[in-house]
mmCIF file of C-alpha atoms in Angstrom:
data_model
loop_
_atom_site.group_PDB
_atom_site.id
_atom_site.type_symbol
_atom_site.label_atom_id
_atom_site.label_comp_id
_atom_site.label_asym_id
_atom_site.label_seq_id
_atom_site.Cartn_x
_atom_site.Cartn_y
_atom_site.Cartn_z
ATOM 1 C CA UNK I 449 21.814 11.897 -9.091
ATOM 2 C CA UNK I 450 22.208 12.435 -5.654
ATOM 3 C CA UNK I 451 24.708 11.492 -3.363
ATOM 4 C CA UNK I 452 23.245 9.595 -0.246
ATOM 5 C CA UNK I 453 23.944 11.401 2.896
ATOM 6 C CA UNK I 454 23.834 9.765 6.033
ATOM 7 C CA UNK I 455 21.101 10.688 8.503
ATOM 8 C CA UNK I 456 19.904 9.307 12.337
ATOM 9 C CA UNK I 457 17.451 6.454 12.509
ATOM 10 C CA UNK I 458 14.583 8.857 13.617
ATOM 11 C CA UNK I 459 14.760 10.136 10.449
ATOM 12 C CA UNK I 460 13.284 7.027 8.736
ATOM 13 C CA UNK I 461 9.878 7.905 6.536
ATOM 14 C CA UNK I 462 9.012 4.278 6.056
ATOM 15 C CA UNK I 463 10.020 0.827 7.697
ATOM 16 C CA UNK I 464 8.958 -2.361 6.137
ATOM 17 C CA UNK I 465 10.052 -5.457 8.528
ATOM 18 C CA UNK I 466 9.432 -8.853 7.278
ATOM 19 C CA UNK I 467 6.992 -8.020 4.572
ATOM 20 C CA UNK I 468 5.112 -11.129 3.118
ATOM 21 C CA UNK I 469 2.261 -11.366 0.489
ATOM 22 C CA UNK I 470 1.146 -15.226 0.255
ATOM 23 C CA UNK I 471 -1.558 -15.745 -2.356
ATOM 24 C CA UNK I 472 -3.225 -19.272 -1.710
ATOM 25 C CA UNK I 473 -4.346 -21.064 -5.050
ATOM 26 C CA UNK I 474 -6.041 -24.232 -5.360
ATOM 27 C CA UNK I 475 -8.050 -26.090 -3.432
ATOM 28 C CA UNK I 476 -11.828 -26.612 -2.843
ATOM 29 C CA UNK I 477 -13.423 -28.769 -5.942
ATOM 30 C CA UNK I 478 -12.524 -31.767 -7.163
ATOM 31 C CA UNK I 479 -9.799 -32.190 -4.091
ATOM 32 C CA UNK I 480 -7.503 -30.148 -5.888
ATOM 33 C CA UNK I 481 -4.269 -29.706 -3.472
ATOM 34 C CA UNK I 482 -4.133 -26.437 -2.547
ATOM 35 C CA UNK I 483 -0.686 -24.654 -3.160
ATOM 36 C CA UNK I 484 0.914 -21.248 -1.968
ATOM 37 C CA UNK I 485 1.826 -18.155 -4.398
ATOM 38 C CA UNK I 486 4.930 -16.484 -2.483
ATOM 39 C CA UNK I 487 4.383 -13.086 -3.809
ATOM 40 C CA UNK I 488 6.742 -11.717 -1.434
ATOM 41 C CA UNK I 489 8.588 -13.574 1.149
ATOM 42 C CA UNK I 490 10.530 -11.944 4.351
ATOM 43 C CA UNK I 491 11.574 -8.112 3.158
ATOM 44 C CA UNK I 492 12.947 -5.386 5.171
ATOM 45 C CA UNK I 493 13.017 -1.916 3.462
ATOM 46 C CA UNK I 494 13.404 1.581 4.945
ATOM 47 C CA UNK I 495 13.205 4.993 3.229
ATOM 48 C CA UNK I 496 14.618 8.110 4.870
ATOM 49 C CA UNK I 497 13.125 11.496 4.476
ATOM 50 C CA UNK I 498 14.350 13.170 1.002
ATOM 51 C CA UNK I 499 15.742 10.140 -0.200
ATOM 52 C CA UNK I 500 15.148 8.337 -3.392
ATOM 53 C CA UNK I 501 14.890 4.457 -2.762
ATOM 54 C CA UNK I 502 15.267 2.417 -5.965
ATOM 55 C CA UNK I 503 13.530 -0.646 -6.069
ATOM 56 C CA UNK I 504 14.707 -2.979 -9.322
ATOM 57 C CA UNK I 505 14.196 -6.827 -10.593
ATOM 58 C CA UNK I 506 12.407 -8.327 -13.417
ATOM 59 C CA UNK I 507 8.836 -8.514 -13.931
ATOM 60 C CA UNK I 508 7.255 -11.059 -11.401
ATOM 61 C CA UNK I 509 9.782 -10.151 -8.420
ATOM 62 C CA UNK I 510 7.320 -8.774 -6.257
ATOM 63 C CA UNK I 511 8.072 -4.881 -6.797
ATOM 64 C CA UNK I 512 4.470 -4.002 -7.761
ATOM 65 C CA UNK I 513 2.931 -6.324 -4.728
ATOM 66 C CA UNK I 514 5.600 -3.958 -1.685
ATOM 67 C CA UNK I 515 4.189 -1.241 -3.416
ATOM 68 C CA UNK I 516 0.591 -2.055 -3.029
ATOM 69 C CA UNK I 517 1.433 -3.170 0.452
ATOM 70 C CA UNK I 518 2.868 -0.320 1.173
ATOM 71 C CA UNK I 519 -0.368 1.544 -0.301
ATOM 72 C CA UNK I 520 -2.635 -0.123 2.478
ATOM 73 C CA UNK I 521 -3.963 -1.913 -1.287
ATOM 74 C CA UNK I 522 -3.105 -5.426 -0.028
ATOM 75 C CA UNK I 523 -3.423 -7.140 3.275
ATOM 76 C CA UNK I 524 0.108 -8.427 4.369
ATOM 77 C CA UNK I 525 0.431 -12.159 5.310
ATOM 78 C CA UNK I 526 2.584 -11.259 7.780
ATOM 79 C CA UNK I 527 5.206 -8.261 8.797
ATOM 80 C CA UNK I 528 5.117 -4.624 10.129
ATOM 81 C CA UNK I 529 4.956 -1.143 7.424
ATOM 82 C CA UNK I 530 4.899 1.587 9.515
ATOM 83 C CA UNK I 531 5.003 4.974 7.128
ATOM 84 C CA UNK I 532 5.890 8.336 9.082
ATOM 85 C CA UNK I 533 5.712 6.583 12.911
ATOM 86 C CA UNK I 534 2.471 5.080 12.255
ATOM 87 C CA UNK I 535 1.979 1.387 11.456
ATOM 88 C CA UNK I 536 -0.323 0.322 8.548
ATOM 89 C CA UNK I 537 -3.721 -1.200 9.527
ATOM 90 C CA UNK I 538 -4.049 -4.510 7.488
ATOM 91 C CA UNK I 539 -7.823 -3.729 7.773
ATOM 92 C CA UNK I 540 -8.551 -2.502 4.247
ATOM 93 C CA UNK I 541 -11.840 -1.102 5.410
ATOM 94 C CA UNK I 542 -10.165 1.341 8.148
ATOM 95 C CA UNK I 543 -10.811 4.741 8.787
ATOM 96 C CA UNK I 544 -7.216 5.121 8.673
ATOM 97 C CA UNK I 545 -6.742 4.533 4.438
ATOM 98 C CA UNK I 546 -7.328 8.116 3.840
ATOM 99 C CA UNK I 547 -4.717 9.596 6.404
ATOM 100 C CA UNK I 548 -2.475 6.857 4.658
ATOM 101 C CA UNK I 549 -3.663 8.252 1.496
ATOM 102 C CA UNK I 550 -2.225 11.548 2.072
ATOM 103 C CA UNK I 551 0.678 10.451 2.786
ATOM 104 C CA UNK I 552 1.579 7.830 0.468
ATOM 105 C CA UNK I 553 0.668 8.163 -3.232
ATOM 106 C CA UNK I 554 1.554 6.622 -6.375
ATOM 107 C CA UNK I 555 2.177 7.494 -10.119
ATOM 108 C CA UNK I 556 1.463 5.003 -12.425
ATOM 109 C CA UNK I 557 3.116 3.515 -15.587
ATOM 110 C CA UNK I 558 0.854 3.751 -18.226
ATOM 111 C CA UNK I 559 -0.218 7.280 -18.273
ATOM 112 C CA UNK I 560 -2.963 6.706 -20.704
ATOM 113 C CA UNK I 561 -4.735 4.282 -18.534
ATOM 114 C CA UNK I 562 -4.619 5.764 -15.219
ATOM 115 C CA UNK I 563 -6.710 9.039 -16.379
ATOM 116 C CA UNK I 564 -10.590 8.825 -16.641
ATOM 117 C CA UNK I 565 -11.048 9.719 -20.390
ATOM 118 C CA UNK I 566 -14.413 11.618 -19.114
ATOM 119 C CA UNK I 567 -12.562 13.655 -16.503
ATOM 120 C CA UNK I 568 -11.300 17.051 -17.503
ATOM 121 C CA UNK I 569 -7.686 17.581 -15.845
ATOM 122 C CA UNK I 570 -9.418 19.942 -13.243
ATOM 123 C CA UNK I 571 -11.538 17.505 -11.953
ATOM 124 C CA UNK I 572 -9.140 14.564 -11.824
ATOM 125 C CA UNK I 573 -7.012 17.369 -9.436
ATOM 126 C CA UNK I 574 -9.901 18.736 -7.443
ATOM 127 C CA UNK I 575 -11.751 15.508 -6.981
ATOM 128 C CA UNK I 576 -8.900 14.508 -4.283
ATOM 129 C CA UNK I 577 -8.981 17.280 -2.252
ATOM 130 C CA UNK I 578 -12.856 17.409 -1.636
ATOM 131 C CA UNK I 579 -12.685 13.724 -0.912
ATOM 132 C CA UNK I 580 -9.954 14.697 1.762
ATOM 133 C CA UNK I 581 -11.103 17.951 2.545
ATOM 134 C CA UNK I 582 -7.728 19.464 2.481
ATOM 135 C CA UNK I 583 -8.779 22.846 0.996
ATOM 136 C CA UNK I 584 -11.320 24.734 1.199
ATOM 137 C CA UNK I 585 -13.609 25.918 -1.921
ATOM 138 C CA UNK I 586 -11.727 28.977 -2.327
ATOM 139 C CA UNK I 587 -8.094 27.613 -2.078
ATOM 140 C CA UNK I 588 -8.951 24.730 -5.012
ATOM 141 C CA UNK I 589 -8.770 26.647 -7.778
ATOM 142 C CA UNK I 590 -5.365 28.045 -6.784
ATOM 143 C CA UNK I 591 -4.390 24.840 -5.601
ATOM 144 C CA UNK I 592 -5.194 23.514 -9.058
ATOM 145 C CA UNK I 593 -3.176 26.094 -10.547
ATOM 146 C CA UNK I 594 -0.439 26.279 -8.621
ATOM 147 C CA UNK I 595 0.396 22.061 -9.060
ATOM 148 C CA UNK I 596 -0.019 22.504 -13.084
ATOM 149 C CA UNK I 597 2.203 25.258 -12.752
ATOM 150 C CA UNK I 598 4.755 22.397 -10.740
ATOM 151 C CA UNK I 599 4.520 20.197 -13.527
ATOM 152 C CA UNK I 600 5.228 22.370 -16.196
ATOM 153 C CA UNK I 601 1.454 22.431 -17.780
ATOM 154 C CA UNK I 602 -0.428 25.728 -18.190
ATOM 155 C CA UNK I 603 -3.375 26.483 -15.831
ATOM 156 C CA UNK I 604 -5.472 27.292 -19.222
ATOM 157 C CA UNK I 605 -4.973 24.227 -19.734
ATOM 158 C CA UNK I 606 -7.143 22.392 -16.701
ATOM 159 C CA UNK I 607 -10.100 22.215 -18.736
ATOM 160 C CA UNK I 608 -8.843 19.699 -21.423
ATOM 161 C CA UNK I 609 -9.797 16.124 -21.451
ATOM 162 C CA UNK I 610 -7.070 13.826 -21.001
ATOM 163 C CA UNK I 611 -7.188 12.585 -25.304
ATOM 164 C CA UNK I 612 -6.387 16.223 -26.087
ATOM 165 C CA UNK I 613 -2.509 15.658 -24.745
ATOM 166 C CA UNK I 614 0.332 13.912 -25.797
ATOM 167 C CA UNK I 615 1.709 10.819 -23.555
ATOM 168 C CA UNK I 616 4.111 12.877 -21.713
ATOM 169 C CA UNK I 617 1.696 15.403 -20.818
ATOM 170 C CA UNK I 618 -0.493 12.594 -19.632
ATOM 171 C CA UNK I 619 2.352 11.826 -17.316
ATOM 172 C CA UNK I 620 2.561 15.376 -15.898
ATOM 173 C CA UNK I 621 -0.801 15.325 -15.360
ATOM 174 C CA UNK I 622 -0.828 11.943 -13.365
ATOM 175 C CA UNK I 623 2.153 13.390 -11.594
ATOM 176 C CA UNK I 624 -0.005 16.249 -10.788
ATOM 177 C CA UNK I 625 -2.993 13.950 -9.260
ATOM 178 C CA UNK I 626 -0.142 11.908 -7.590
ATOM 179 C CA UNK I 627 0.880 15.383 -5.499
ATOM 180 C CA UNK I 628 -2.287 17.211 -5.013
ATOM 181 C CA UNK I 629 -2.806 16.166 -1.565
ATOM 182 C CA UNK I 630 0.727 16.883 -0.258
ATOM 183 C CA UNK I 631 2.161 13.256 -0.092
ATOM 184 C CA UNK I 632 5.664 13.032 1.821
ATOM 185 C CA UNK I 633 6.053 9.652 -0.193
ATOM 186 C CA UNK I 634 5.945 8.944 -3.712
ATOM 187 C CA UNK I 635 5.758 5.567 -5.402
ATOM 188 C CA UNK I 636 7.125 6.199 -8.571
ATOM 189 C CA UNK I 637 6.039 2.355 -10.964
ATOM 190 C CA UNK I 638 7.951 2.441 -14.329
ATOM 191 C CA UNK I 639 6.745 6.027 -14.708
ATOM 192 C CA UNK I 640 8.498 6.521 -17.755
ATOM 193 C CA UNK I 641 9.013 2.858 -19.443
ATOM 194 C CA UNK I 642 5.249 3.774 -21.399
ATOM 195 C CA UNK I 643 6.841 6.980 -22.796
ATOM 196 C CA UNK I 644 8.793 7.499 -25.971
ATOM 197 C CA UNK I 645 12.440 7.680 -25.488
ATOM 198 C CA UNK I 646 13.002 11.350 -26.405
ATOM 199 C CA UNK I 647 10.386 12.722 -23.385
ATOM 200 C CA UNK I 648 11.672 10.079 -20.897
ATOM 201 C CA UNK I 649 14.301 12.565 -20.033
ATOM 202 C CA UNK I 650 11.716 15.375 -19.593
ATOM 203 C CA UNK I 651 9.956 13.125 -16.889
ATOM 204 C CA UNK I 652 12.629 11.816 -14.745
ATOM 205 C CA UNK I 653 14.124 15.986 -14.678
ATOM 206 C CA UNK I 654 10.667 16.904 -13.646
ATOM 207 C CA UNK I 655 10.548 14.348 -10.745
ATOM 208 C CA UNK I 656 14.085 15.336 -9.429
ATOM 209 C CA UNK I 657 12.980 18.780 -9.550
ATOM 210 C CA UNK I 658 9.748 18.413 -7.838
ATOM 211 C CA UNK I 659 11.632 15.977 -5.090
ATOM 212 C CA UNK I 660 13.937 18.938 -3.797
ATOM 213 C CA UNK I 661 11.131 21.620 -4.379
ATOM 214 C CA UNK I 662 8.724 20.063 -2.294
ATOM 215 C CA UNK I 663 10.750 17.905 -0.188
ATOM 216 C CA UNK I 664 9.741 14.706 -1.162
ATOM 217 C CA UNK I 665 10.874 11.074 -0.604
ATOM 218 C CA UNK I 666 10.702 8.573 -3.390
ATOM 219 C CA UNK I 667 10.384 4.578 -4.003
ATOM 220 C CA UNK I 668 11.492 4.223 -7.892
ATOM 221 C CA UNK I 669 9.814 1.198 -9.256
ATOM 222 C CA UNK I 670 11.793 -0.179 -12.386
ATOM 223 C CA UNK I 671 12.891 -3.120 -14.561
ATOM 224 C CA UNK I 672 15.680 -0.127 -16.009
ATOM 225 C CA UNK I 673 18.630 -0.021 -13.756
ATOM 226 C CA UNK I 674 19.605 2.977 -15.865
ATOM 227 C CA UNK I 675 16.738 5.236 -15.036
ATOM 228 C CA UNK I 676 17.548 3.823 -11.521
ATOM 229 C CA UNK I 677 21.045 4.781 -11.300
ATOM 230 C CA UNK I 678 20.101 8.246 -12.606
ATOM 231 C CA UNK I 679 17.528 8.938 -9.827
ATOM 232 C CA UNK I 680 18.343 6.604 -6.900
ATOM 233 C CA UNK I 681 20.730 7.305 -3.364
ATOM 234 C CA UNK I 682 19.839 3.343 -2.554
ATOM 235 C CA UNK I 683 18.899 1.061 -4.506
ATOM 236 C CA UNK I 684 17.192 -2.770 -3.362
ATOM 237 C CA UNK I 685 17.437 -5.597 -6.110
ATOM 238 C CA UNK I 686 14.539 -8.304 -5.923
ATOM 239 C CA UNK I 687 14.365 -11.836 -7.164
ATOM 240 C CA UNK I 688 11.317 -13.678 -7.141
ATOM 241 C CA UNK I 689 9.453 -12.324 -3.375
ATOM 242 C CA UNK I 690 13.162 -11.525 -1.954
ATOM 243 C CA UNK I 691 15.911 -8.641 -1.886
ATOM 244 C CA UNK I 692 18.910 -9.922 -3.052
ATOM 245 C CA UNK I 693 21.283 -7.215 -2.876
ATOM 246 C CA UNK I 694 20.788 -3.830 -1.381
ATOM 247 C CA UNK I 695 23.371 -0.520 -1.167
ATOM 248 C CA UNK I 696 23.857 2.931 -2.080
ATOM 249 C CA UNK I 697 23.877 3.577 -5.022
ATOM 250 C CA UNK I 698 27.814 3.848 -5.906
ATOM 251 C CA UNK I 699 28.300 0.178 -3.911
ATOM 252 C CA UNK I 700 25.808 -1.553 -5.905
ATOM 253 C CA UNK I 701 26.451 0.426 -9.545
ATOM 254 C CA UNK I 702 30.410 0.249 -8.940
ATOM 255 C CA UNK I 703 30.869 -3.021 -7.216
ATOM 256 C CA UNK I 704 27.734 -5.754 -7.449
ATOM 257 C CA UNK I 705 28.018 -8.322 -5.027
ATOM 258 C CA UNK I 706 25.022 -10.455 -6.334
ATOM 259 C CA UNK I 707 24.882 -12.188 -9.815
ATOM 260 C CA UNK I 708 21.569 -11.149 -10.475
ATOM 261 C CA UNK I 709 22.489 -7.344 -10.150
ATOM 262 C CA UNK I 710 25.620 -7.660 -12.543
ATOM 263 C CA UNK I 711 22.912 -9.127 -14.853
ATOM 264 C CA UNK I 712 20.966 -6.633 -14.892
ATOM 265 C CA UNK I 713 23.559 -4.229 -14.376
ATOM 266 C CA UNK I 714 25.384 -5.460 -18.266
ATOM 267 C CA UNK I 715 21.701 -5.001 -19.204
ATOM 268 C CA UNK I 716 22.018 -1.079 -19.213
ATOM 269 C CA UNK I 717 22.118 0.772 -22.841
ATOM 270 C CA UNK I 718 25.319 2.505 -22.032
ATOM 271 C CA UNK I 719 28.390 2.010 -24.796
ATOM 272 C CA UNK I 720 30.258 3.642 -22.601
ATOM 273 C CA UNK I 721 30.190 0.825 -19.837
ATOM 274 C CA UNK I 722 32.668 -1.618 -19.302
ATOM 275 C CA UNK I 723 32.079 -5.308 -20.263
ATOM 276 C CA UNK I 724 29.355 -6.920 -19.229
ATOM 277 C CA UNK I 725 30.252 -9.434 -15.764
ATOM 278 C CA UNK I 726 28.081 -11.461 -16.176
ATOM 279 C CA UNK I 727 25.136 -12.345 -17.883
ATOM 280 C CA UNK I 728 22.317 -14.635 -17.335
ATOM 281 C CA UNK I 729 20.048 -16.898 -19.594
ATOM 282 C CA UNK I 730 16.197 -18.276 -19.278
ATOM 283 C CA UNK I 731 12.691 -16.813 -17.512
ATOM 284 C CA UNK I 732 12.560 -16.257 -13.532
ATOM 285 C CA UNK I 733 11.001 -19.531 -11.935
ATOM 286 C CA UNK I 734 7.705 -20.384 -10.962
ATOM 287 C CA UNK I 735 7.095 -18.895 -7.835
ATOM 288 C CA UNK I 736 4.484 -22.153 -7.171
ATOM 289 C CA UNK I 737 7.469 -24.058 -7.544
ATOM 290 C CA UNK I 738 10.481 -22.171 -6.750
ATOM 291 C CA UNK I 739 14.314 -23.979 -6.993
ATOM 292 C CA UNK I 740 15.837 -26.082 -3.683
ATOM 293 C CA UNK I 741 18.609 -23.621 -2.520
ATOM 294 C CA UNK I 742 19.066 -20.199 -4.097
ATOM 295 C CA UNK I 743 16.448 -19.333 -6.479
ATOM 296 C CA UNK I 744 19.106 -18.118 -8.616
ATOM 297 C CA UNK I 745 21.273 -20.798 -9.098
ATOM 298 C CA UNK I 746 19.166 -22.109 -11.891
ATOM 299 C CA UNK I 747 20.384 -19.201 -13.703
ATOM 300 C CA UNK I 748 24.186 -17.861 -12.148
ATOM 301 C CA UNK I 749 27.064 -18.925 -13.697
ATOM 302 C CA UNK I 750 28.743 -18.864 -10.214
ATOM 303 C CA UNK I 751 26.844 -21.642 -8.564
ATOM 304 C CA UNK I 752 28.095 -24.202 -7.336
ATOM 305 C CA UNK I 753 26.701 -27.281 -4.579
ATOM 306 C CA UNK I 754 25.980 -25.045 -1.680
ATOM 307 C CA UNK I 755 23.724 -22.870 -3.771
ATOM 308 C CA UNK I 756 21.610 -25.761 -5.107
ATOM 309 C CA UNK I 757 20.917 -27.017 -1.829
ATOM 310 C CA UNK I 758 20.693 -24.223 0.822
ATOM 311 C CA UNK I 759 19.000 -21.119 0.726
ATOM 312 C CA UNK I 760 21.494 -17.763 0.428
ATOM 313 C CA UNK I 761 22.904 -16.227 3.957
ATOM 314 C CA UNK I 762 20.395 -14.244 5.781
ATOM 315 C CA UNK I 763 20.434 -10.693 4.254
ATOM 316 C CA UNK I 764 23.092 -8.616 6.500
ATOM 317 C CA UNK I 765 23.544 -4.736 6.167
ATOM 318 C CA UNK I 766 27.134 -4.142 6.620
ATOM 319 C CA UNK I 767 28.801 -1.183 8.235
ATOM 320 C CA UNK I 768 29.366 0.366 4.731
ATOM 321 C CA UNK I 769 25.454 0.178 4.060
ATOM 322 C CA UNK I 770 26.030 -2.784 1.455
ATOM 323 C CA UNK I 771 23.355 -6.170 2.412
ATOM 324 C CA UNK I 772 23.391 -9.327 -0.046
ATOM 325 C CA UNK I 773 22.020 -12.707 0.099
ATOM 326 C CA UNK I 774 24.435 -14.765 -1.747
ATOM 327 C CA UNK I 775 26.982 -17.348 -0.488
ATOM 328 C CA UNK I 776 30.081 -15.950 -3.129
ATOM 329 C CA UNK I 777 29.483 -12.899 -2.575
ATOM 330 C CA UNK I 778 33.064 -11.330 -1.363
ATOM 331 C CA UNK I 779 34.467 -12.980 -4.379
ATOM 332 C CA UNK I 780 31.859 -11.714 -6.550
ATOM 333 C CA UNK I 781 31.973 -8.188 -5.584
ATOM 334 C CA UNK I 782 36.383 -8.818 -5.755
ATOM 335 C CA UNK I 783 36.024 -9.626 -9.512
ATOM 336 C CA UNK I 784 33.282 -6.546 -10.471
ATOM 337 C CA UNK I 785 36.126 -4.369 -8.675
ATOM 338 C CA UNK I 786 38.443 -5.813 -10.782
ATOM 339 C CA UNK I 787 36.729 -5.419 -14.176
ATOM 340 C CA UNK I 788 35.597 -2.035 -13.223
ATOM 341 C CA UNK I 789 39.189 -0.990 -12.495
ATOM 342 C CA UNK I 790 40.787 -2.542 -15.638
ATOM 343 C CA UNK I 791 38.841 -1.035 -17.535
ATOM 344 C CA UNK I 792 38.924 2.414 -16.500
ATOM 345 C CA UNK I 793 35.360 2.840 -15.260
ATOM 346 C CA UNK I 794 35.355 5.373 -12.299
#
């Protein structure tokens, strides 16, 4: 893991500003009253070059939807993404999807569905860069080559179809794709929560590796704080459309200021971490019909009247870097301090 260094504003790879992804539902026959799906509701997020951005919460947050946002893949409701100084058209017809294309690009979860089974690995790699015509016919091969070589595959090995390797080398080899055209950004979705525990390891080493080799800046996609902590400078916790809490990595690891991330936090597989702080019980809400107040006050342990009936404090990035949405915050974040000291975790 890396520690976060602090670098000027111009520096900034990404800006998302008031990101939301409404999904109408209903309506039309039968006079059915037509309701709103608040996929994702108000986020800011920014990613600075070199810089691994972890984005966490439970299935249904709205991780998957930023990313595909972020991908030019969805047309925002409202709200700005501008990747390396240029804004994203919300036109998913423009001319400008394949410049955002090689910039932005995403490796999947479930390596054995994201590879055409009729595709040998050299033309899932070369297929990209005649599309883009980013090389010319003499530089693929090598090209080809040189990215197996990067993910620890053979270049023997680029005439295989993708049944004739194990999971993990499936990975590799969507890594690969993912990297082919020279992305500055990479979305990284659960890329390892598919693979058996013993090569998860393998994967996450590889994409550190590759980030300083080639310079790269990551989103981490994840359910897994622990996989998060382990690759992440900042991490961003979401709860149903919304970031919650966001921090480097140390603030929000060492000291949660949000229920929801000590939840999820006392989640992590680690018998060496201290007690759990808190813990929460139940499903995460229907977003068609989301709790008055805090949407996590159904399920903290710390709410009390004010949660119930008004929404969380507007989301406020301090001077140490730390942001939450949550009206107990300061008392929260005193009592993870606490339990952290006491118990002799660093």
């Amino acid at each position: 893991m890396h520690e976060p260094q602090r670098k000027p504003d111009d520096d900034l790879i990404l800006r998302v500003e008031d990101l939301a992804v409404h999904f109408p539902l209903g309506g039309g026959l039968f006079g059915r009253e037509r309701r709103l799906l608040r996929a994702v509701d108000g986020v800011d997020l920014s990613l600075r070059r070199g810089e691994c951005l972890g984005l966490v919460g439970e299935s249904g947050s709205g991780k998957s939807t930023v990313a595909l946002s972020i991908l030019g893949l969805l047309k925002p409701t409202h709200g700005h993404i501008v990747v390396d100084g240029r804004e994203v058209a919300t036109d998913s017809q423009s001319a400008d999807r394949k410049a955002l294309a090689r910039t932005v690009q995403i490796v999947f979860q479930d390596p054995y569905a994201s590879l055409n089974p009729r595709q040998t690995v050299r033309r899932t790699l070369e297929d990209p860069l005649r599309v883009h015509g980013v090389a010319a016919k003499s530089e693929i091969e090598d090209r080809v080559a040189t990215m197996l070589k990067h993910v620890g595959l053979r270049p023997e090995q680029a005439d295989r179809y993708p049944h004739e390797f194990s999971g993990g080398q499936r990975q590799r080899i969507g890594i690969a794709r993912a990297l082919i055209l020279n992305p500055k950004i990479v979305i990284c979705d659960e890329p390892v929560s598919a693979l058996d525990v013993s090569i998860r390891a393998q994967i996450i080493n590889l994409l550190l590796e590759l980030k300083d080799t080639l310079g790269l800046s990551y989103i981490m996609i994840s359910h897994d704080l622990g996989v998060v902590e382990h690759m992440s400078d900042r991490v961003a916790v979401m709860y149903l459309g919304r970031i919650v809490e966001n921090g480097d990595w140390r603030e929000i690891f060492e000291r949660p200021a949000h229920p929801y991330t000590q939840a999820l936090i006392a989640a992590i597989p680690d018998p060496l971490r201290h007690a759990p702080l808190a813990t929460t019980g139940g499903d995460l809400p229907n977003p068609l019909n989301p709790p008055n107040g805090c949407a996590f006050s159904p399920r903290c342990r710390y709410a009390e009247a004010v949660c119930r009936s008004e929404p969380g404090p507007v989301l406020e990035t301090r001077p140490d870097g730390h942001a939450v949405r949550c009206w107990r915050s300061e008392e929260i974040a005193g009592q993870a301090a606490l339990a952290s000291s006491l118990s002799g975790h660093p």
